[in-house]
Every structure is written in C-alpha cells, then in structure tokens.
Coordinates of C-alpha atoms and ligand atoms in Angstrom, one line a residue:
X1 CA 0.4 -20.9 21.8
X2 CA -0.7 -24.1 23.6
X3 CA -3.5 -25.0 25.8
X4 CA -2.2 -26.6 29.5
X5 CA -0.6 -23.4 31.1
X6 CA -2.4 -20.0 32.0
X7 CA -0.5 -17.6 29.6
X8 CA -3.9 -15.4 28.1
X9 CA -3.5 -12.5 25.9
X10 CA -6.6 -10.4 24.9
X11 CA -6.8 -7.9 22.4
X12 CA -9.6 -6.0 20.1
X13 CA -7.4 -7.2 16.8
X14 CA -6.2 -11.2 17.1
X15 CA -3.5 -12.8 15.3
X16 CA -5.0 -14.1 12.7
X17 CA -7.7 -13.1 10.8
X18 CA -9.5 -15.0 8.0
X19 CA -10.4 -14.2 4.0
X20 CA -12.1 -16.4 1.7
X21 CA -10.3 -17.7 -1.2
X22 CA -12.2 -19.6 -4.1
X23 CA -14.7 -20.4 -1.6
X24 CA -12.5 -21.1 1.5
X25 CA -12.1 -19.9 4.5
X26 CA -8.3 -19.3 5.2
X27 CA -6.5 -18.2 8.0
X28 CA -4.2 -15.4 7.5
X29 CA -1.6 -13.2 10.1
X30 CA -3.1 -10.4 11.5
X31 CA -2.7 -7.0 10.3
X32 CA -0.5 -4.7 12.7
X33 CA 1.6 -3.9 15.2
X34 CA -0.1 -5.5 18.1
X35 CA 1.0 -9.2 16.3
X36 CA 4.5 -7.7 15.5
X37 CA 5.2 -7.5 18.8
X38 CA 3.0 -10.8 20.8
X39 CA 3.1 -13.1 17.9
X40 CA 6.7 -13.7 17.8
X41 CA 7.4 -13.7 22.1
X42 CA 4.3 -15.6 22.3
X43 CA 5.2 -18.5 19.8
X44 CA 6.0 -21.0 22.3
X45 CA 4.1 -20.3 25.2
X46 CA 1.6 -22.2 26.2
X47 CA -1.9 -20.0 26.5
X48 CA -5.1 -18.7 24.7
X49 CA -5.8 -15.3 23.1
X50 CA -8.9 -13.7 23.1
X51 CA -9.6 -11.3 20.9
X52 CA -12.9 -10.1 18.7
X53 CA -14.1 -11.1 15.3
X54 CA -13.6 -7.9 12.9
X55 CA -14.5 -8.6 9.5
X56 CA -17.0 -11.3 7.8
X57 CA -15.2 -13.9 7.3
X58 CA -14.2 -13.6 11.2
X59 CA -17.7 -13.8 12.4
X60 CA -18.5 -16.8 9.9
X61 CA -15.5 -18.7 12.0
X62 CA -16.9 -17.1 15.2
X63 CA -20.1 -18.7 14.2
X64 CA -18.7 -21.9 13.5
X65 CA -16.8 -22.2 17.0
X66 CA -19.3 -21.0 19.1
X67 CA -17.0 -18.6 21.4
X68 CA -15.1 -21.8 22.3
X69 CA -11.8 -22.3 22.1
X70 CA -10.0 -23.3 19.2
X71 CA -6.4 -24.3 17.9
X72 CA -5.4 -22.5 14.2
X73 CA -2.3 -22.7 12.3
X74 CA -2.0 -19.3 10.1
X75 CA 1.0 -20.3 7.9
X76 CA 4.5 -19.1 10.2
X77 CA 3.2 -19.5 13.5
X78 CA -0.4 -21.3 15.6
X79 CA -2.5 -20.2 18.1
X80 CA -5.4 -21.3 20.6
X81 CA -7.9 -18.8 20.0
X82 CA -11.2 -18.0 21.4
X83 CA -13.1 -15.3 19.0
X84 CA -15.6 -13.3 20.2
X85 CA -18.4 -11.9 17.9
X86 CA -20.3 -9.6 19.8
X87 CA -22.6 -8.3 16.8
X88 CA -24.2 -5.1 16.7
X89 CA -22.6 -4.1 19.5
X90 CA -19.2 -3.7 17.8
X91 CA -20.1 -1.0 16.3
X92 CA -20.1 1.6 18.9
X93 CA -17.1 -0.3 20.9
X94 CA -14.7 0.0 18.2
X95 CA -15.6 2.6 15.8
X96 CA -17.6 5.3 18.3
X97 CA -16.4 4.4 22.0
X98 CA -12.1 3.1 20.8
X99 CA -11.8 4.4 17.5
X100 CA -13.2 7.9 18.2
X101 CA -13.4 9.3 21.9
X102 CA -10.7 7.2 23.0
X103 CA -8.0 7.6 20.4
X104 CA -8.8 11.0 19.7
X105 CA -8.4 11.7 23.3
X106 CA -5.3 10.2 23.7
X107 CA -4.0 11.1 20.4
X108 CA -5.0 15.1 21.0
X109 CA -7.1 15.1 17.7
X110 CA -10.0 17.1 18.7
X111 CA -11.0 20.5 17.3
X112 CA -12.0 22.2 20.7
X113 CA -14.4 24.5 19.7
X114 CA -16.7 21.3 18.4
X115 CA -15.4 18.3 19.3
X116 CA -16.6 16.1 21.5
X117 CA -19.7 17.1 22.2
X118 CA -20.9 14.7 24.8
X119 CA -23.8 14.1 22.3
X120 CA -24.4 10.4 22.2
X121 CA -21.9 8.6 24.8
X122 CA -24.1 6.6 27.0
X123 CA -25.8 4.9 24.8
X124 CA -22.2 3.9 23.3
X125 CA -20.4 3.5 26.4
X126 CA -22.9 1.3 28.4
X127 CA -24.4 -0.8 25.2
X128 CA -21.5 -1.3 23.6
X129 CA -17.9 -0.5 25.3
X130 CA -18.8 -2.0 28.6
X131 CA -20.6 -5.0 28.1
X132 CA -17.8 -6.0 25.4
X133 CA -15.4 -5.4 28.2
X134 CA -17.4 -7.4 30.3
X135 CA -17.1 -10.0 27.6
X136 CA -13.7 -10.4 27.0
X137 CA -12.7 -10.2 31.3
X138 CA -15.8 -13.3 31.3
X139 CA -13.8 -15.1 28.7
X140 CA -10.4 -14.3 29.7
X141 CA -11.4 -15.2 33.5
X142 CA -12.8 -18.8 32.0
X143 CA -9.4 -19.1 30.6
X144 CA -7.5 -18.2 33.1
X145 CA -6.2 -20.5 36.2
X146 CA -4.4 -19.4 39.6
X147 CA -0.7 -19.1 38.2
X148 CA -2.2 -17.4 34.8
X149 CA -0.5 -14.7 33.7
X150 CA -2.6 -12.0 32.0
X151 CA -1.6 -9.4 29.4
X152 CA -4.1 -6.9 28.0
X153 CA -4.1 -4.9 24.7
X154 CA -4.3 -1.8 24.2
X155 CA -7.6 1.0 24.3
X156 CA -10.3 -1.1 23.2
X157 CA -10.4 -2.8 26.4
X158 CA -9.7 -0.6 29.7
X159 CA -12.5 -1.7 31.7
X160 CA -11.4 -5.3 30.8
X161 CA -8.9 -5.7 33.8
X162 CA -11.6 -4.5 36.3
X163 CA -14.3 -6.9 36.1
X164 CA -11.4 -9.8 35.6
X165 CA -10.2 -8.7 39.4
X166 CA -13.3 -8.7 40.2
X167 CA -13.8 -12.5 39.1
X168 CA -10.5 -13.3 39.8
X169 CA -9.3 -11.3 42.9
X170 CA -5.5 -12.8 42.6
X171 CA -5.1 -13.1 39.0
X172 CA -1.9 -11.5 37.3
X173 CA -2.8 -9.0 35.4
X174 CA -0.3 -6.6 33.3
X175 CA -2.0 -4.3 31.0
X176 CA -0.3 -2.3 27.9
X177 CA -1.3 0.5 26.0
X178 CA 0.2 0.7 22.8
X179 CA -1.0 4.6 22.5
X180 CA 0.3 7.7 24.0
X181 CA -1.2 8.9 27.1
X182 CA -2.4 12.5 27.8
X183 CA -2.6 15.3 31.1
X184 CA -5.9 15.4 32.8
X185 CA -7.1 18.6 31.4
X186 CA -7.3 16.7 28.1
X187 CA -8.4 13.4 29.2
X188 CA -11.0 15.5 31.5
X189 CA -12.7 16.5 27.6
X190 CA -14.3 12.9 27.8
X191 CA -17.5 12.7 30.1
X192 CA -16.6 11.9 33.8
X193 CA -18.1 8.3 33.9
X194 CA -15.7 7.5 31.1
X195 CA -12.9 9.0 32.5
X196 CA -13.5 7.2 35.6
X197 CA -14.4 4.0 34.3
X198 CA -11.3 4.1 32.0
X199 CA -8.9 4.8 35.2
X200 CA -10.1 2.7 37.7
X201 CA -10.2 -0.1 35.0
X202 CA -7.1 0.2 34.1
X203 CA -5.6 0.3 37.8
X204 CA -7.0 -3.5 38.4
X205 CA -4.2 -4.5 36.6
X206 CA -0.7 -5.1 38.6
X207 CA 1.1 -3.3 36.0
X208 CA -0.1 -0.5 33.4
X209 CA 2.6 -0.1 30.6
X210 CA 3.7 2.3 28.3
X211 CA 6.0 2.9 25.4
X212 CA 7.3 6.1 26.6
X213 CA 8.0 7.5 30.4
X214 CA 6.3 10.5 29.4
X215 CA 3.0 8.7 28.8
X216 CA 3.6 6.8 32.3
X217 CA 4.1 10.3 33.6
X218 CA 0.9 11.4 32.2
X219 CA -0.9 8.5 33.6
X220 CA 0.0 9.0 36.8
X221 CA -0.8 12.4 37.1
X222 CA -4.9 11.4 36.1
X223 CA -5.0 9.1 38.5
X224 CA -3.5 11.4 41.1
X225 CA -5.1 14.5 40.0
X226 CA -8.9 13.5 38.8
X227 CA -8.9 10.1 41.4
X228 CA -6.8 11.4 44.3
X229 CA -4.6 8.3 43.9
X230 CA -1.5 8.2 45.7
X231 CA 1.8 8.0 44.1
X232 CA 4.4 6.3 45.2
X233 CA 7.6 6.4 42.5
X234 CA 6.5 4.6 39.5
X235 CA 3.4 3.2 41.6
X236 CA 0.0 4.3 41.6
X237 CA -2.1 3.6 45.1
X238 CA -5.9 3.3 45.0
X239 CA -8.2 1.7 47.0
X240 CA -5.5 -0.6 49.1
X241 CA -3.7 -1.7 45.8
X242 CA -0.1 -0.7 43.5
X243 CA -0.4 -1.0 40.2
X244 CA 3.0 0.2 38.9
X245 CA 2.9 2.1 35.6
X246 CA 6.1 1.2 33.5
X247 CA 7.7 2.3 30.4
X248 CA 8.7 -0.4 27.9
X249 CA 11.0 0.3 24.9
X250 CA 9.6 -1.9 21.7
X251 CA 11.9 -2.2 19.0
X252 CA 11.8 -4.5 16.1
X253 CA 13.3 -7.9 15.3
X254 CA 16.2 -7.7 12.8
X255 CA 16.6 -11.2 11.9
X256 CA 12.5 -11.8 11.1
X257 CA 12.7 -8.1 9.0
X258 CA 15.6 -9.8 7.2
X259 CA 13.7 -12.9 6.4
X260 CA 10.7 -11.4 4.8
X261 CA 12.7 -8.9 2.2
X262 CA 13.9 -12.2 1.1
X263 CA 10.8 -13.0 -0.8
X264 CA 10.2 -12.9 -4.7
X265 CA 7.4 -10.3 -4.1
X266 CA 9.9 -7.7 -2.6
X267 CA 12.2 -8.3 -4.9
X268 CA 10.0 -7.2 -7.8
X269 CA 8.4 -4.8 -6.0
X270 CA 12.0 -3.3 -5.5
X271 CA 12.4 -3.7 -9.2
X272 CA 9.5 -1.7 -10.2
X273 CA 10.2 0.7 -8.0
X274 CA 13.8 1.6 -8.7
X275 CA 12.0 1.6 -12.4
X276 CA 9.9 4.2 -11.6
X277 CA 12.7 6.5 -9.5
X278 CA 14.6 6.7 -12.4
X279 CA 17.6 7.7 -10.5
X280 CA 15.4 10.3 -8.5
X281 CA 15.7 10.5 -5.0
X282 CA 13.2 8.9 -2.6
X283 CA 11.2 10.4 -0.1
X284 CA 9.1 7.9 1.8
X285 CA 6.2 7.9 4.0
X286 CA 4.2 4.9 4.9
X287 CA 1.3 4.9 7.2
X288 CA -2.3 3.8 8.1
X289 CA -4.7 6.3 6.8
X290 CA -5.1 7.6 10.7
X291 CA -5.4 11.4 11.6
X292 CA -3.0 11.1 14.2
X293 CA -0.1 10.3 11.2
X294 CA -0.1 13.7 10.3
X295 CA -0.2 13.1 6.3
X296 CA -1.9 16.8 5.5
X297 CA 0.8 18.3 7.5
X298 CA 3.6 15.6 5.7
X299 CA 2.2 16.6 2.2
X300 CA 1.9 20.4 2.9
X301 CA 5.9 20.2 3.5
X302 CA 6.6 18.7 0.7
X303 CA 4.4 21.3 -1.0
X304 CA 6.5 23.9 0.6
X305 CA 9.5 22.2 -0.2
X306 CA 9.1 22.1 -3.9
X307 CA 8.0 25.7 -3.7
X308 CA 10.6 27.2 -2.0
X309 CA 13.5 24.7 -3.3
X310 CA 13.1 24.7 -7.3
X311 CA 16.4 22.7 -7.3
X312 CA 14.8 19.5 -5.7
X313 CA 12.2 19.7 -8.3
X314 CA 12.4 16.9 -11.3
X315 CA 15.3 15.2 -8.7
X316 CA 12.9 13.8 -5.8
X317 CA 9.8 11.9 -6.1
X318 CA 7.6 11.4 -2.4
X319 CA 5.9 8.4 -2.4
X320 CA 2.7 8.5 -0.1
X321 CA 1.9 4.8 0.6
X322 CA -1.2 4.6 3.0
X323 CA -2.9 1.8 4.2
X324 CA -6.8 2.2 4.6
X325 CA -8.0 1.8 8.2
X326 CA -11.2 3.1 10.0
X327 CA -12.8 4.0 7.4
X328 CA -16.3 3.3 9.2
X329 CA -15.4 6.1 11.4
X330 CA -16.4 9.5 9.5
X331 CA -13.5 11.9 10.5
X332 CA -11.4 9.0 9.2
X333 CA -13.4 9.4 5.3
X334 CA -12.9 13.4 5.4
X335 CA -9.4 12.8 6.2
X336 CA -8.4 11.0 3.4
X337 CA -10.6 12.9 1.5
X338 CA -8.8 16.4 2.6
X339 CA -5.6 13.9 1.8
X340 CA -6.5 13.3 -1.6
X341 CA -7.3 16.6 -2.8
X342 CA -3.8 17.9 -1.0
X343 CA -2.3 15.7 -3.4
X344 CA -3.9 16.5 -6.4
X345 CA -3.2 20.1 -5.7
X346 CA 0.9 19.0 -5.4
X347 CA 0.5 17.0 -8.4
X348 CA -1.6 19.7 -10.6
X349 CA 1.3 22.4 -9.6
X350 CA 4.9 20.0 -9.9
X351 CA 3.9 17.1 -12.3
X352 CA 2.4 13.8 -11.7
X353 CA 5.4 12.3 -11.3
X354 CA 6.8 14.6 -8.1
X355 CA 4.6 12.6 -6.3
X356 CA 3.1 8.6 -6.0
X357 CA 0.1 8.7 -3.8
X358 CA -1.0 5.5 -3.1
X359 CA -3.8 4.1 -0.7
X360 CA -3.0 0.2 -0.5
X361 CA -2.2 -2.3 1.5
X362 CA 0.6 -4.0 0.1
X363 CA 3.4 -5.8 2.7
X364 CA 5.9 -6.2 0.1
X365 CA 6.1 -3.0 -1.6
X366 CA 6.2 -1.5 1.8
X367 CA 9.0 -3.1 2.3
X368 CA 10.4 -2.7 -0.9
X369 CA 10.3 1.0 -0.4
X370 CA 11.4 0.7 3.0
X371 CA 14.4 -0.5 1.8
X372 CA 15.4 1.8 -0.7
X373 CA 14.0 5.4 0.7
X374 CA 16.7 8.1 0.8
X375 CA 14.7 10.2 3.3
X376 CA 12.0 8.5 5.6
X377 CA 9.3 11.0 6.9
X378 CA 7.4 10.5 10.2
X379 CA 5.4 13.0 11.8
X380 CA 2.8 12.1 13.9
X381 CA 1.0 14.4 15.4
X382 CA 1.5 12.2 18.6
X383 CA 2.3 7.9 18.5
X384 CA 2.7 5.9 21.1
X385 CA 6.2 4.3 19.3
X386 CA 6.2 4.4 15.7
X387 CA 7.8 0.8 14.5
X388 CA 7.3 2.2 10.8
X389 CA 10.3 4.8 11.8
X390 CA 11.8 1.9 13.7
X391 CA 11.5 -1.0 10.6
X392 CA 13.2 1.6 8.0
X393 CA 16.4 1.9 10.2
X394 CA 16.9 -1.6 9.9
X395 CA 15.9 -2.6 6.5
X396 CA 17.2 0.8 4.7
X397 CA 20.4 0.4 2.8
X398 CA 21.0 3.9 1.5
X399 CA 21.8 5.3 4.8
X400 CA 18.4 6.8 4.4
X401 CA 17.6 9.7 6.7
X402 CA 14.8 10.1 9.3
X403 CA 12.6 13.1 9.9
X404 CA 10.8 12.5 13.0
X405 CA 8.3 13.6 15.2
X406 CA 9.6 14.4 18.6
X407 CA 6.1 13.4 19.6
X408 CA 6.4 9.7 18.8
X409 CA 7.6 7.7 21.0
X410 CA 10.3 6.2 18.7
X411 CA 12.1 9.6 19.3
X412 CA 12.7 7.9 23.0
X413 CA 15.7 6.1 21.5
X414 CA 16.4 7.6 17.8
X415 CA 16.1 11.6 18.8
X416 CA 19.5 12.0 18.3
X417 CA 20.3 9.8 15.2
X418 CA 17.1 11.6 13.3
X419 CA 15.9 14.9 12.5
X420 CA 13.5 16.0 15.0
X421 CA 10.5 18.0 14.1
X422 CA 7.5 20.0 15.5
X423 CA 4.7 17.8 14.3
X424 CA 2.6 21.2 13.8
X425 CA 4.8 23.0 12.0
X426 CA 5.7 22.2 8.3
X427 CA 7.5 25.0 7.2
X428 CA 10.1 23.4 9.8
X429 CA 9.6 20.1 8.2
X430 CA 9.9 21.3 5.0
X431 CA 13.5 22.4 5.9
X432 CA 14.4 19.4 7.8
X433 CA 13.0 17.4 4.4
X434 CA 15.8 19.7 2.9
X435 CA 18.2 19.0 4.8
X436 CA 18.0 15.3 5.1
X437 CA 18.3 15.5 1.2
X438 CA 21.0 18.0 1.2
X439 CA 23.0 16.1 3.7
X440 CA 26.4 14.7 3.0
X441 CA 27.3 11.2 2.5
X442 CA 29.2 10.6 6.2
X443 CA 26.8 12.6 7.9
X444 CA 24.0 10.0 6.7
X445 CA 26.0 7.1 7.2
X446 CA 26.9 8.1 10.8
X447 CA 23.0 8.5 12.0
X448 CA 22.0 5.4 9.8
X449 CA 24.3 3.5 11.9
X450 CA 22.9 5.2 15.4
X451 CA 19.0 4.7 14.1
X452 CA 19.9 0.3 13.3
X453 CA 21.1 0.4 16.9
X454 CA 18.0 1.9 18.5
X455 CA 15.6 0.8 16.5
X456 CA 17.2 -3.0 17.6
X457 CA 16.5 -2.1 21.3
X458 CA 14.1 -3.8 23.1
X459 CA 13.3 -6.3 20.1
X460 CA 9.6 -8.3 20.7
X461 CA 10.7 -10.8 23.0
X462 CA 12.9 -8.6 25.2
X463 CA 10.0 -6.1 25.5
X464 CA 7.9 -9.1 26.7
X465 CA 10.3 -10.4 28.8
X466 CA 10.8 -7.2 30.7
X467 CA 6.8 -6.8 31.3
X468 CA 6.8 -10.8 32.5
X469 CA 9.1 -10.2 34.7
X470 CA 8.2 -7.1 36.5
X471 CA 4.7 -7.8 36.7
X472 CA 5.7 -11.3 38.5
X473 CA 8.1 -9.0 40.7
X474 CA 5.0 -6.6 41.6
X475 CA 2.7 -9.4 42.3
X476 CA 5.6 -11.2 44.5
X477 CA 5.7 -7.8 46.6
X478 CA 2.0 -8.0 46.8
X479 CA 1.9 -10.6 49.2
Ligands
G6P501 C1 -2.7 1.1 16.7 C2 -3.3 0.4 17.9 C3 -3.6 -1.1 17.7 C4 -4.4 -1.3 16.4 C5 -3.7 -0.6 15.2 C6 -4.5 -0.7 13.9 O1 -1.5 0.7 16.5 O2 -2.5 0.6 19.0 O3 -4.3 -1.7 18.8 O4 -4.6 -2.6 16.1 O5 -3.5 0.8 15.6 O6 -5.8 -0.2 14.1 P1 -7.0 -1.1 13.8 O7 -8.2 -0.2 14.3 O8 -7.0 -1.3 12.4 O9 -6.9 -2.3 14.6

C-alpha cells in the first residue's frame, strides 16, 4: 500500500506487527486471518491502514511515530501504516468490550443462567470501546479524501463507521464482519445501549458484509426487529439511508499456500512428523485456543472414539495443535485449562502416544500437518468461515477427509464434499471421526477433489473485488 489515493483499511489487528530480535525492532506479518485475506488484494493499492498497537514492541513503534503515518516493509509485502496506541484503554476495548461481550454474543458462548451479567459494561463500553472507535473513525477520516474508499474490520470497531459518516457525510464506507451474526433474542442478552450503538454503527456504512447469507439474514432481522428498520431485499433502511448487507464467500489462495510449503522449515517439520506417525493414521485439528473452536467437544469424540472403536486404537494418533490467543481474557485461561486436563484424561486411559497435544504457534508445522492429515476435524461451535477447513483442502495430499461443523461458514461451499456434524453433539462426531477413517480410498478421493474446488472459491482478491465493486454500485445508486 501507497500513500496518493484514498484506499483506508482499519482494523483492531494490522498487518504487521513487530518483535525484538538481539536488540532490534523488526517488523514481522501479522498473525491471522484478517491479513490472509487484505494483505494480498491490498498489495498494490495505493492507501493507509489503521489499525492498533497490540503488544510491546507495537507500542514502542507507536511511540516512536507519534500516531502519524508511516511506510514499513515486513519482508513479502509494505504498507503505510498509522498505529494507534491507545494505552489503558485497550484493555477493556479488546479483551472486556470485543474479546468477551461481543464475541461471545455473536459466537453463542454464554452460559445463560450466569452469563453476562450486565455487571461492569459502562464503564467498559464508554471508557474504552467508544472512544477507541472514536479514535480510529478520527484517524481514518484524517486519511481519507472525497473518492476514498473505506473498508472496516471486523467486531472491535462497530461504532467506527458512525462517527466517520458523521465527519465525513459522503465517504464510502463498506464494513465486514469476519464473525457470525446472531437473532435478536440473542443479541438482545447485551445491554440495550450496546446493542443500539453496535447497530446503528454498523448501518453508517454503505455496505455491511458477511461470510455467510445466514449471518446477513440474522442481521437484518436486528435491525428490523430491535430498530424498526425497513427491509428492502438485501437492504436495510434507517433514518433516510440503504446500507445493503451482503454475503461474501472467502476462500483461500492456492498458488501463495503452494509457495509457503516450499520452505526448508516445512519440509522438516513434515519429516518429524511422518517420524513420529509411524505409519499411524493422522487425525488433525488445528486452531486458536478460542471457546468458540469447540476443542472439549473435539477431544471428547475422540475419547469416545477410542472407547467405543478398540480397533482404531494403536492405528490413529490426533494431534491437537493450538495456538494461544486471549489469554488476558479469563474464560479464555479456564478453557484451555478444562482442555488440558481433557487431554490428560485421553492420554492417562489410551497411551501418550494416541494423542499429541500441543499449544504452539508454529506456521510451518501447521502446515506440515496440514499437509499430511488423513482426517481434518472442525467443529466450531459457530465460525464466521473457517479458512483452517478451507487451507487443508488445498494443501492436503492424502485425500484427507473433513469433519465439519455445519455451523461454520466454510460449510457454505464444502457441505457436501465433508462430513457434516452437530457441533454439540460428539457422540455424532465420534462416528463421523469413524467414518472418515473407515472410508474407502475412491470415496476420499472424490470429496478431496470437491473440498480443493470450494475451498478455491472466492480466493483474497476476488472476495475484495466483489465488496469494491458493489459498494461503488450502492454508493452510485445513492445519488
Ligand atoms: C478472528 C477475528 C479476527 C481476529 C482473529 C484472531 O478471526 O475475526 O479479527 O484477528 O480472530 O484474534 P485476535 O484477538 O488474536 O486478533
């Protein structure tokens, strides 16, 4: 990205994010999905993107910049950057406000009879969740020009787009959520104001989009039913204006996948590895440590599995691979705890070796694994797409099968390649687990063909495409 044109991006998490190495700052690619899918479609636009400084070493470059803008070259691909540090403040944005009611919300992690509890919102909302959106929409209107073109990210920042119209009263603004969406009765557990300010935020922007249609569908029933917004097809009517609420498939990019197994450090991952299967089979998960993932549910199958199947024993080994995320949050720490000791169990009652649980983040033996897993296993409670489900179609060569959740929104386009599962049941995972290691040789290869294709669809720069261009269509039927 390039200053001189008005593409601006703004997200919580930024492309790049820095570590320190003997001393050093060094700039690094961001962690995630979010860069998956912008960093790539974005590479030769010209624009800035905003987006908050997350860990130390981002707040010492913060520091050093001022909030101004800056140009960074983090090893495949460069940016113009503004970084936001917005100190103690982050705290109960990200980890109480996002992390918690938000994603839980939309995510349908709560325990009802508990949780939430109202106690402590306002506090979190108004000193830390608002004014950071007010933040970002400052910075992002500063940024912005007259033909700008403005794509938001995600949760963190729905009341973004709101106080950007309000600045900006023309501007361009297309926002996507990279979560599910949920039916008013559970978006109604949050406290009104936040409901509110979360809806009407998100309905500044000319287009509101979506991984799935049934998330778009849930949207538009909120704002009908808790704002009395109109509906009109896909659009939503409030207060004189359409925001049109659109599903986008993201899918991955083949030929980038392809490039990155190349590398020495996959390669002896995928040694060590195939050293370690010993000719067992592989049964793969590979997730952030997030409650919405589903892991207790994943392991419990498995558990059930080796109970009720004494033939697999000895001939499979399930290989856990989690990467540690929001751990600041304290549902996120009991979690993995409850994870941990789930595992233990497994291991205490079928060997050490049935099972390789492993909380790390490590790119390459991800994608080692990927690679080589006879039977993938995703079952998110709910997802907004899933690209973990979506990366192992592509890069597996064993005509690995999928067991997924028809509750991500990957199982938009590989339902019927994969075996679908009730994310709350895992007796019924359990058996499709069999199954998928039971299965015959043509059988795999057919669906293994069918999940490459779909998991191809709508690759990064298709998926932006398709947003650029209807949101230019929407505001070219604005005027
Ligand atoms: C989800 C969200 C992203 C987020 C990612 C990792 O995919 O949609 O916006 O970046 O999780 O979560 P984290 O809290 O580590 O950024």
């Amino acid at each position: 990205m390039h200053a001189g044109s008005g593409l601006v991006v703004a997200s919580n998490r930024g492309p790049v994010a820095w570590e320190r190495q003997d001393g050093e700052l060094v700039a690094r690619r961001g962690f995630g999905g979010l860069v998956t899918a912008l960093g790539g479609a974005l590479q030769h636009e010209p624009g800035t993107w905003v987006s908050l400084a997350l860990g130390e070493e981002d707040r010492e470059v913060a520091a050093e910049h001022d909030g101004e803008p800056f140009e960074v070259d983090a090893g495949e691909a460069s940016y113009r950057l503004r970084l936001l540090d917005v100190g103690d403040r982050f705290d109960p944005y990200y980890n109480r406000v996002s992390n918690r009611l938000l994603w839980f919300t939309v995510h349908t992690l709560w325990g009802a009879p508990y949780e939430p509890s109202g106690v402590g919102w306002r506090p979190d909302w108004h000193y830390g969740y608002e004014p950071v959106n007010e933040r970002v929409a400052q910075v992002v209107a500063e940024e912005a020009d007259s033909g700008s073109e403005i794509f938001l990210q995600d949760y963190h920042l729905c009341t973004t787009g709101r106080s950007v119209r309000a600045a900006l009263p023309g501007a361009k603004i297309l926002h996507y959520l990279h979560t599910p969406w949920v039916g008013p009765d559970s978006l109604q557990s949050l406290p009104d104001p936040v409901v509110e300010g979360v809806l009407r935020g998100l309905l500044a922007a000319d287009v509101v989009g979506f991984s799935s249609p049934a998330w778009c569908h849930a949207f538009r029933r909120c704002s009908a039913e808790i704002l009395g917004a109109g509906v009109d097809g896909e659009s939503v009517l409030l207060d004189g204006r359409r925001t049109v609420v659109a599903d986008f498939v993201l899918g991955v990019d083949e030929s980038q996948l392809a490039e990155s197994v190349g590398s020495d450090a996959v390669l002896r991952a995928g040694e060590e590895l195939d050293d370690e299967l010993a000719g067992r089979r592989l049964l793969l998960r590979s997730d952030r440590t997030d409650l919405s993932k589903n892991i207790l549910r994943g392991l419990h199958a498995y558990e059930l599995l080796l109970e009720h199947r004494p033939e697999h024993r000895g001939r499979v080994m399930h290989y856990a691979l989690l990467n540690p995320s929001r751990q600041d949050v304290p549902e996120y720490r009991a979690y993995l705890d409850a994870c941990r000791e789930a595992a233990a169990r497994i291991q205490e009652r079928f060997g050490e070796e049935s099972l390789r649980f492993e909380i790390a983040s490590d790119y390459p033996r991800t994608l080692a694994a990927l690679q080589r897993y006879d039977v993938l296993l995703v079952n998110p409670v709910l997802d907004g797409t899933n690209l973990v489900a979506k990366e192992g179609a592509v890069l597996n060569t064993r005509d690995g099968v999928l067991v997924l959740s028809r509750r991500a929104g990957a199982a938009e386009v590989l339902a019927e390649a994969a075996l679908l599962v009730n994310p709350y049941d895992a007796e019924e995972q359990a058996d499709a687990l069999d199954q998928a290691l039971t299965m015959d040789p043509g059988g795999r290869a057919t669906r293994a063909t069918a999940l490459h294709a779909g998991a191809c669809r709508g690759a990064p720069e298709e998926w932006f495409a398709a947003q650029r261009h209807l949101l230019r269509a929407t505001v070219a039927r604005r005027r």
